[in-house]
Coordinates of C-alpha atoms and ligand atoms in Angstrom, one line a residue:
X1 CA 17.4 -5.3 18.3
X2 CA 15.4 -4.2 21.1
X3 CA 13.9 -6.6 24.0
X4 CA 10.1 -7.7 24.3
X5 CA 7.9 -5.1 25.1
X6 CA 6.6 -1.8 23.6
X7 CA 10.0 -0.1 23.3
X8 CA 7.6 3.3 23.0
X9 CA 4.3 4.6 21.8
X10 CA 2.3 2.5 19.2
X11 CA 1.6 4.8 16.4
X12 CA 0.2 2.1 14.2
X13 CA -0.5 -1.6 13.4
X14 CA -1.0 -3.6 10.8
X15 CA -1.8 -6.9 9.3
X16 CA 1.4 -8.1 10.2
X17 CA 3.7 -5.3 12.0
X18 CA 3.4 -3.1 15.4
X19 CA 4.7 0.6 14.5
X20 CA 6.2 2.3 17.5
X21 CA 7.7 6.0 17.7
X22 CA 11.1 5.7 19.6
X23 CA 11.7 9.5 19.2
X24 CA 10.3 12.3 17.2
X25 CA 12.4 11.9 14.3
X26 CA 12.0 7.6 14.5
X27 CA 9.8 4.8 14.8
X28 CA 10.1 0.9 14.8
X29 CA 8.4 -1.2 12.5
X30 CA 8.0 -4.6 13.9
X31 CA 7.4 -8.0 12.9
X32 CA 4.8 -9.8 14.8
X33 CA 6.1 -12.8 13.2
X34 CA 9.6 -14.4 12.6
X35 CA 9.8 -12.3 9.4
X36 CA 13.3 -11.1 8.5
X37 CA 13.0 -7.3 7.5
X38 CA 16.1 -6.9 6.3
X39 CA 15.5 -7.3 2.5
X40 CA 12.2 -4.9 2.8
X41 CA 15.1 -2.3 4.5
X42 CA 17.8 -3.2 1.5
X43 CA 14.7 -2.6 -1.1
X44 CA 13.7 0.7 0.5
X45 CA 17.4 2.0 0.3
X46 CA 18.1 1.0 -3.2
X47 CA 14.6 3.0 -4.0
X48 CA 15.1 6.2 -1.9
X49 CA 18.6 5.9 -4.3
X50 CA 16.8 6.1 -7.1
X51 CA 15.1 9.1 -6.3
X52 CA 11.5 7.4 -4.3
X53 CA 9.9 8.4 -2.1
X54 CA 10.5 6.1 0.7
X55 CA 11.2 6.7 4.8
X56 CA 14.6 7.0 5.3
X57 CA 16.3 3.5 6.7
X58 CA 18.4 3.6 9.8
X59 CA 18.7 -0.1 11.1
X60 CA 16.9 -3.3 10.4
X61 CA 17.7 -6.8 12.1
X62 CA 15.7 -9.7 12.3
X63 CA 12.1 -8.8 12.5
X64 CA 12.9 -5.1 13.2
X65 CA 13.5 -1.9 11.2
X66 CA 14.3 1.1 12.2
X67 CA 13.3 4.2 9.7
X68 CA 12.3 7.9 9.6
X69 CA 9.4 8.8 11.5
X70 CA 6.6 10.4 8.9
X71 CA 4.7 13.7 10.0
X72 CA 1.4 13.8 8.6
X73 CA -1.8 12.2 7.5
X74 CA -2.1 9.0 5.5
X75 CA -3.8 9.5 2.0
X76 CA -6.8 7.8 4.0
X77 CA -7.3 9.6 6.3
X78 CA -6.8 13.2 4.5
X79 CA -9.6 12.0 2.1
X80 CA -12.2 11.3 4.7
X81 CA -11.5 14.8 6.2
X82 CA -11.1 16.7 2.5
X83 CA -13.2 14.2 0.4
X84 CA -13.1 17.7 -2.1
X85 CA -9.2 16.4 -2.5
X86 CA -9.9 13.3 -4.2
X87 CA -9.1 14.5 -7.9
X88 CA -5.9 15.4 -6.8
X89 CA -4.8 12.3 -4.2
X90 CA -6.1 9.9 -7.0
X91 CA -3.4 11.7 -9.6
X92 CA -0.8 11.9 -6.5
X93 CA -1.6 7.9 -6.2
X94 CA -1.5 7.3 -9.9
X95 CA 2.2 9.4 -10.4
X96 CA 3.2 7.0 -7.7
X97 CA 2.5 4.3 -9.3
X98 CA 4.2 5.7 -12.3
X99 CA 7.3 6.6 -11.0
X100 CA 7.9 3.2 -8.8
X101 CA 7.5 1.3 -12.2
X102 CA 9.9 3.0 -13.8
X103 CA 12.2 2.0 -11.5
X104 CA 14.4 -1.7 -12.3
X105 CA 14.3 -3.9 -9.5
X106 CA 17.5 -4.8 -7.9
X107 CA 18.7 -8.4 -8.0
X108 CA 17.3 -10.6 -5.6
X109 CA 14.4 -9.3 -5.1
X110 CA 11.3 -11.8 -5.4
X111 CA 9.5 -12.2 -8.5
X112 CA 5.6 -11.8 -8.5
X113 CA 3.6 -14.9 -8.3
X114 CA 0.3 -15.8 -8.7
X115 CA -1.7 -17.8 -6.2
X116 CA -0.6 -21.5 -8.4
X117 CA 2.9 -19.5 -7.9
X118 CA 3.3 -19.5 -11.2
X119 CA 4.8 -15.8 -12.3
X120 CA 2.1 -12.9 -12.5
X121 CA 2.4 -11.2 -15.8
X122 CA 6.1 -11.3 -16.5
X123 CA 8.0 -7.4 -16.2
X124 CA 10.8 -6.3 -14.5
X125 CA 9.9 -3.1 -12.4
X126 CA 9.3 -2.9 -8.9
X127 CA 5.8 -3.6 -7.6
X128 CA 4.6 -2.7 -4.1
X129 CA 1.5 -4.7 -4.6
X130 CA -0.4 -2.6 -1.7
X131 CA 0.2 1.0 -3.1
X132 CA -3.4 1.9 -1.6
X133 CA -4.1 5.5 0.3
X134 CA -3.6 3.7 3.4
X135 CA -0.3 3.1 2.4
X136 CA 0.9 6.9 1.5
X137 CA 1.6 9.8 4.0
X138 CA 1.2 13.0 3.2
X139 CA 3.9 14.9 4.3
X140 CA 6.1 17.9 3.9
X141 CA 8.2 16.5 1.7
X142 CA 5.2 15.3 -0.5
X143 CA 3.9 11.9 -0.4
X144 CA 5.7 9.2 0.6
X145 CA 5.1 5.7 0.7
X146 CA 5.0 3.1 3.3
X147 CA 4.8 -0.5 4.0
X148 CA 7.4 -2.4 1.5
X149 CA 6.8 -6.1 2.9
X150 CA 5.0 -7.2 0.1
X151 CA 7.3 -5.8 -2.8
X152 CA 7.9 -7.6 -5.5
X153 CA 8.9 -8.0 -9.3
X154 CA 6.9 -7.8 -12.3
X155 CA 4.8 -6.0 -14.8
X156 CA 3.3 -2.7 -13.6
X157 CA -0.6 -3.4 -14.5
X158 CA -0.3 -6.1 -11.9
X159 CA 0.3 -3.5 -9.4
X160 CA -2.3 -1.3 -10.6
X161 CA -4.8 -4.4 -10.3
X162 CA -3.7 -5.2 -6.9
X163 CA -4.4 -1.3 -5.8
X164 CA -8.1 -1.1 -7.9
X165 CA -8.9 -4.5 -6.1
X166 CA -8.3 -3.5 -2.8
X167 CA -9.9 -0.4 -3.0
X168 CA -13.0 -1.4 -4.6
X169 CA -13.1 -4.7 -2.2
X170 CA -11.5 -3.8 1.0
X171 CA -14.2 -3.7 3.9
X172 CA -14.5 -0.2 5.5
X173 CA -15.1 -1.1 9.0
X174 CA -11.1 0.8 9.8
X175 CA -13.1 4.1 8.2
X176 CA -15.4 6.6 10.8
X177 CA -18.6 5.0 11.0
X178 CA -20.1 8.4 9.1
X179 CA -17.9 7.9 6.5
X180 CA -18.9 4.1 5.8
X181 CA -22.1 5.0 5.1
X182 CA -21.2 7.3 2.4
X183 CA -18.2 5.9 0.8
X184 CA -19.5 4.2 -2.1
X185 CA -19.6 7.3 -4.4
X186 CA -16.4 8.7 -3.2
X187 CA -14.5 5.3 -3.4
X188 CA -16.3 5.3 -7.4
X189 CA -14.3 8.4 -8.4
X190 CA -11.6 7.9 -6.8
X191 CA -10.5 4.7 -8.1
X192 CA -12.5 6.0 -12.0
X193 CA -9.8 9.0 -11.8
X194 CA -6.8 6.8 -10.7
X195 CA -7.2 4.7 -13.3
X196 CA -7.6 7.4 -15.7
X197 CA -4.5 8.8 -14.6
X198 CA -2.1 5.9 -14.4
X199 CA 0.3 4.6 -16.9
X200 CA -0.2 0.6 -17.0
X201 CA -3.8 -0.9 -17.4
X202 CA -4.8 -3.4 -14.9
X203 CA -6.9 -5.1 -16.9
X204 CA -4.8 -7.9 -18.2
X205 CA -3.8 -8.8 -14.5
X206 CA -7.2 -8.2 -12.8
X207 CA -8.8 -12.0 -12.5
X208 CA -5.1 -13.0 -11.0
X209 CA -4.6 -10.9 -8.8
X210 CA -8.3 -11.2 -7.5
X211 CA -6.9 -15.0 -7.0
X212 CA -3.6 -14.0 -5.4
X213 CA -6.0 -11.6 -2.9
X214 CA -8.6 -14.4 -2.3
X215 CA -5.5 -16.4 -1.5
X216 CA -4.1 -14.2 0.9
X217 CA -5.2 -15.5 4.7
X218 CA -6.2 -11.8 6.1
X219 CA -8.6 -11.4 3.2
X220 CA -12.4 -11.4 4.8
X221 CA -15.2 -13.3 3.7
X222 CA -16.9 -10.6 2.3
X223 CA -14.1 -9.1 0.6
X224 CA -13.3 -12.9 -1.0
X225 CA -17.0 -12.6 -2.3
X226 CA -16.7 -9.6 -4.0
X227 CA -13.2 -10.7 -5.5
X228 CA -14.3 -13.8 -6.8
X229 CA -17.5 -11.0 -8.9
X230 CA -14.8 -8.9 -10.2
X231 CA -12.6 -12.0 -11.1
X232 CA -15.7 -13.9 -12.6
X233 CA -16.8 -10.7 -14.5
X234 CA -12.8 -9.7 -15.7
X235 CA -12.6 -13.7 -17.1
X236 CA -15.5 -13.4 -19.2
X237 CA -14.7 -9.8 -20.6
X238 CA -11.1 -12.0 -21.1
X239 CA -12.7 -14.7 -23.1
Ligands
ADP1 N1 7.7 5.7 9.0 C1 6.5 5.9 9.6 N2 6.3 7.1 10.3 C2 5.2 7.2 11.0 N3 4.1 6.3 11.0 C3 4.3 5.2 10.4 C4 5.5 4.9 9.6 N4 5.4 3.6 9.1 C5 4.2 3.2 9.5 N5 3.5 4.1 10.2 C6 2.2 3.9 10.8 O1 2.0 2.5 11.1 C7 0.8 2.0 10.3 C8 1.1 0.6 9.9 O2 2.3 0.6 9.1 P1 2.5 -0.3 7.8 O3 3.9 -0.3 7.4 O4 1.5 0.2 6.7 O5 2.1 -1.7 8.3 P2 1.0 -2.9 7.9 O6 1.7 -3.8 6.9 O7 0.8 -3.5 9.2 O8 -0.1 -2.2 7.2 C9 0.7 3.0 9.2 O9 -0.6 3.1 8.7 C10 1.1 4.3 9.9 O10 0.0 4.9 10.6
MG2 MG1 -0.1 -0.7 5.6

């Protein structure tokens, strides 16, 4: 869609995509890889249908996708600066969960897998499988989320799992250094009160989707360490 080269301002980037602003109202996501974004663009349009809260999609071809540029914080961020907000974000994260599995996926899109890729847990909603603060901005128009690559479908505690593994695993290095050193508590209730909140229980799903994380190749040493205690500890509660 465009040529090589930083068609504007980087805003953001990710495991696997470059985010550029290309005006105020709207940004390019882009592929690092030969990924084809035009099924994570089709998905995001059949959701903001449904009612989601998703960025609105102008154009996607090849590894390019062209969608609404977001104003405001990421649910991150806003929680490092008003850690007195985390009651409230960890409801906000646990009604998103909510509302997404409601939703039916639309034909086509990929079902769930394990890391033997056999299916994870059956279902038929819509995961995101990386609904995590990172992944929300705050914004006018209330929260909406970000980052569809990973989508999938399946049973909703699987998704819940995937988000209460990566936040009680994820390494904090990305956070202000002042921050790291205190996050432990804060990370504790945050993740206690989003689990409280949310519909589905992740506990059923937990050791697989530790496998599927372990699996993944961006997942860090240490964060495979502490996967494999949580998936060691949820097997034994299991059997
Ligand atoms: N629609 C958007 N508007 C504004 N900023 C965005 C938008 N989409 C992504 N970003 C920025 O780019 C970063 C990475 O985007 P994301 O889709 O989460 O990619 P990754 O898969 O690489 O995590 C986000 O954290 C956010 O800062
Ligand atoms: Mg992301």
């Amino acid at each position: 869609m465009w040529s090589a080269g930083a068609p504007g301002p980087l805003l953001g980037t990710g495991r696997t995509a470059d985010v550029f602003a290309l005006s105020r109202d709207r940004v390019l996501r882009r592929y690092r890889f030969a990924i084809d974004a035009t099924a994570e663009a089709e998905l995001m349009r059949y959701l903001a249908a449904a009612g989601y809260p998703v960025p609105h999609v102008y154009d996607a071809a090849g590894p390019d996708l062209v969608m609404e540029r977001l104003h405001g914080p990421d649910m991150l961020a806003d929680l490092g600066r008003r850690p007195w907000l985390i009651p409230q974000h960890a409801r906000t994260l646990a009604e998103l969960h909510d509302r997404l599995h409601r939703i039916s996926a639309p034909p086509g899109l990929p079902v769930a897998v394990g890391a033997d890729g056999t299916a994870l847990g059956g279902g038929t909603a819509v995961l995101h499988l990386g609904l995590h603060p990172a992944n929300v901005m705050l914004t006018q128009r209330g929260p909406v989320v970000i980052d569809w690559a990973g989508a999938r479908v399946g049973a909703p505690g699987a998704d819940v799992a995937m988000s209460y593994l990566i936040l009680m695993t994820s390494d904090t290095d990305l956070l202000p250094p002042w921050l790291r050193l205190v996050i432990w508590w804060p990370r504790a209730a945050y993740v206690h009160r989003f689990l409280a909140a949310v519909g589905d229980s992740p506990w059923p799903h937990v050791a697989s989707a530790a496998r599927v994380r372990i699996a993944e190749v961006n997942t860090r040493p240490a964060e495979i360490a502490r996967l494999l205690k949580i998936a060691e500890r949820a097997a034994a509660s299991a059997g």
